[in-house]
């Protein structure tokens, strides 16, 4: 995710302009870097947009403040009331969760006590299976696309994935996805008769482009948004099983934030 898309999510979630979004990102993330251990931040820092990375290196000793203390610091540093600070901090966390893997973000969240839950709303998977609206929200944000495009892209990627992996693995993935997302996978499995079809990365993306009716490079970007969301929608073991059936080129190109 680039800086512009990241800031656009903050603007939308917080209801602020670009300048205020930049300030919210700066203050929220430098405050977060003071609150959690450096270790969990390193992977988030590696995956995050360029704007974000330097903000996640703590400049002061760690402070173990609760959620109210976090909001108070953000409010003071931004010069806004606490309700505005709360809304802006939550917006930054939503954007960060879309920019990095759920696993990396959860490692940071584990450093925070339960009273941070309202600040983290929308930044974590609500449950398995991930509801359709939530799945499409993540694809929309990660791809920088509208909801209808996100749905078409999701169906195209899932159908092609259903061709690429074994029928048994498709059965396992079906258990992890909301019912509305299962038909494309099933179509792919039926087309391949349950036998994983070997295809290069370019062939994989080409089939997605054909099904979506978009140029290949656009399909590649959409596939990246959908594959990253599949990774975060299923349990970790299931993603490992999917990954084991895909060439490294797929994972490097399509499943890295």
PDB file of N, CA, C and O in Angstrom, residues 9 11 22 52-53 82 85 106 109 120 131 151 197 199 229 233 240 244:
ATOM      1  N   UNK A   9      -7.538   6.299   3.513  1.00  0.00           N
ATOM      2  CA  UNK A   9      -8.314   5.524   4.480  1.00  0.00           C
ATOM      3  C   UNK A   9      -8.474   6.304   5.776  1.00  0.00           C
ATOM      4  O   UNK A   9      -9.557   6.363   6.364  1.00  0.00           O
ATOM      5  N   UNK A  11      -8.396   9.568   6.138  1.00  0.00           N
ATOM      6  CA  UNK A  11      -9.333  10.667   5.860  1.00  0.00           C
ATOM      7  C   UNK A  11     -10.774  10.183   5.942  1.00  0.00           C
ATOM      8  O   UNK A  11     -11.623  10.820   6.575  1.00  0.00           O
ATOM      9  N   UNK A  22      -2.470  13.457   7.953  1.00  0.00           N
ATOM     10  CA  UNK A  22      -1.015  13.329   8.125  1.00  0.00           C
ATOM     11  C   UNK A  22      -0.641  13.538   9.589  1.00  0.00           C
ATOM     12  O   UNK A  22       0.163  12.782  10.166  1.00  0.00           O
ATOM     13  N   UNK A  52       4.947   5.654   7.042  1.00  0.00           N
ATOM     14  CA  UNK A  52       4.710   5.119   8.385  1.00  0.00           C
ATOM     15  C   UNK A  52       5.983   4.619   9.058  1.00  0.00           C
ATOM     16  O   UNK A  52       6.131   4.730  10.280  1.00  0.00           O
ATOM     17  N   UNK A  53       6.899   4.075   8.291  1.00  0.00           N
ATOM     18  CA  UNK A  53       8.028   3.330   8.875  1.00  0.00           C
ATOM     19  C   UNK A  53       8.813   4.097   9.925  1.00  0.00           C
ATOM     20  O   UNK A  53       9.056   3.571  11.016  1.00  0.00           O
ATOM     21  N   UNK A  82     -10.859  14.951  23.180  1.00  0.00           N
ATOM     22  CA  UNK A  82     -10.581  13.519  23.284  1.00  0.00           C
ATOM     23  C   UNK A  82     -11.434  12.683  22.348  1.00  0.00           C
ATOM     24  O   UNK A  82     -10.973  11.658  21.836  1.00  0.00           O
ATOM     25  N   UNK A  85      -9.746  12.855  19.074  1.00  0.00           N
ATOM     26  CA  UNK A  85      -8.500  12.087  19.141  1.00  0.00           C
ATOM     27  C   UNK A  85      -8.791  10.594  19.044  1.00  0.00           C
ATOM     28  O   UNK A  85      -8.072   9.849  18.361  1.00  0.00           O
ATOM     29  N   UNK A 106      -1.661  -8.247  14.714  1.00  0.00           N
ATOM     30  CA  UNK A 106      -2.087  -8.896  15.954  1.00  0.00           C
ATOM     31  C   UNK A 106      -0.946  -8.981  16.964  1.00  0.00           C
ATOM     32  O   UNK A 106      -1.185  -8.918  18.174  1.00  0.00           O
ATOM     33  N   UNK A 109      -1.117  -5.764  18.659  1.00  0.00           N
ATOM     34  CA  UNK A 109      -2.339  -5.661  19.470  1.00  0.00           C
ATOM     35  C   UNK A 109      -2.208  -6.444  20.770  1.00  0.00           C
ATOM     36  O   UNK A 109      -2.720  -6.022  21.816  1.00  0.00           O
ATOM     37  N   UNK A 120      -9.426  -0.173  18.614  1.00  0.00           N
ATOM     38  CA  UNK A 120      -9.003  -1.160  17.616  1.00  0.00           C
ATOM     39  C   UNK A 120     -10.161  -1.657  16.762  1.00  0.00           C
ATOM     40  O   UNK A 120      -9.965  -2.475  15.868  1.00  0.00           O
ATOM     41  N   UNK A 131     -17.285 -12.046   7.722  1.00  0.00           N
ATOM     42  CA  UNK A 131     -18.500 -11.691   6.974  1.00  0.00           C
ATOM     43  C   UNK A 131     -18.165 -11.081   5.612  1.00  0.00           C
ATOM     44  O   UNK A 131     -17.122 -10.446   5.446  1.00  0.00           O
ATOM     45  N   UNK A 151     -15.903  -6.985  -5.324  1.00  0.00           N
ATOM     46  CA  UNK A 151     -16.647  -8.246  -5.380  1.00  0.00           C
ATOM     47  C   UNK A 151     -16.291  -9.035  -6.639  1.00  0.00           C
ATOM     48  O   UNK A 151     -16.056 -10.248  -6.577  1.00  0.00           O
ATOM     49  N   UNK A 197      -4.378 -27.552 -11.164  1.00  0.00           N
ATOM     50  CA  UNK A 197      -3.842 -27.234 -12.487  1.00  0.00           C
ATOM     51  C   UNK A 197      -2.575 -26.403 -12.339  1.00  0.00           C
ATOM     52  O   UNK A 197      -2.594 -25.355 -11.699  1.00  0.00           O
ATOM     53  N   UNK A 199      -0.059 -23.740 -13.364  1.00  0.00           N
ATOM     54  CA  UNK A 199      -0.070 -22.549 -14.207  1.00  0.00           C
ATOM     55  C   UNK A 199       0.932 -21.560 -13.655  1.00  0.00           C
ATOM     56  O   UNK A 199       1.115 -21.460 -12.435  1.00  0.00           O
ATOM     57  N   UNK A 229      -6.245 -10.624   1.532  1.00  0.00           N
ATOM     58  CA  UNK A 229      -7.436 -10.695   2.379  1.00  0.00           C
ATOM     59  C   UNK A 229      -7.826 -12.140   2.661  1.00  0.00           C
ATOM     60  O   UNK A 229      -8.253 -12.458   3.772  1.00  0.00           O
ATOM     61  N   UNK A 233      -8.355 -13.780   6.231  1.00  0.00           N
ATOM     62  CA  UNK A 233      -9.712 -14.248   6.531  1.00  0.00           C
ATOM     63  C   UNK A 233      -9.730 -15.667   7.072  1.00  0.00           C
ATOM     64  O   UNK A 233     -10.653 -16.050   7.787  1.00  0.00           O
ATOM     65  N   UNK A 240      -1.249 -21.596   5.583  1.00  0.00           N
ATOM     66  CA  UNK A 240      -0.021 -22.358   5.340  1.00  0.00           C
ATOM     67  C   UNK A 240      -0.275 -23.495   4.358  1.00  0.00           C
ATOM     68  O   UNK A 240       0.550 -23.784   3.485  1.00  0.00           O
ATOM     69  N   UNK A 244       1.434 -23.866   0.661  1.00  0.00           N
ATOM     70  CA  UNK A 244       2.253 -25.031   0.313  1.00  0.00           C
ATOM     71  C   UNK A 244       1.947 -25.532  -1.098  1.00  0.00           C
ATOM     72  O   UNK A 244       2.781 -26.216  -1.705  1.00  0.00           O
TER      73      UNK A 244
END
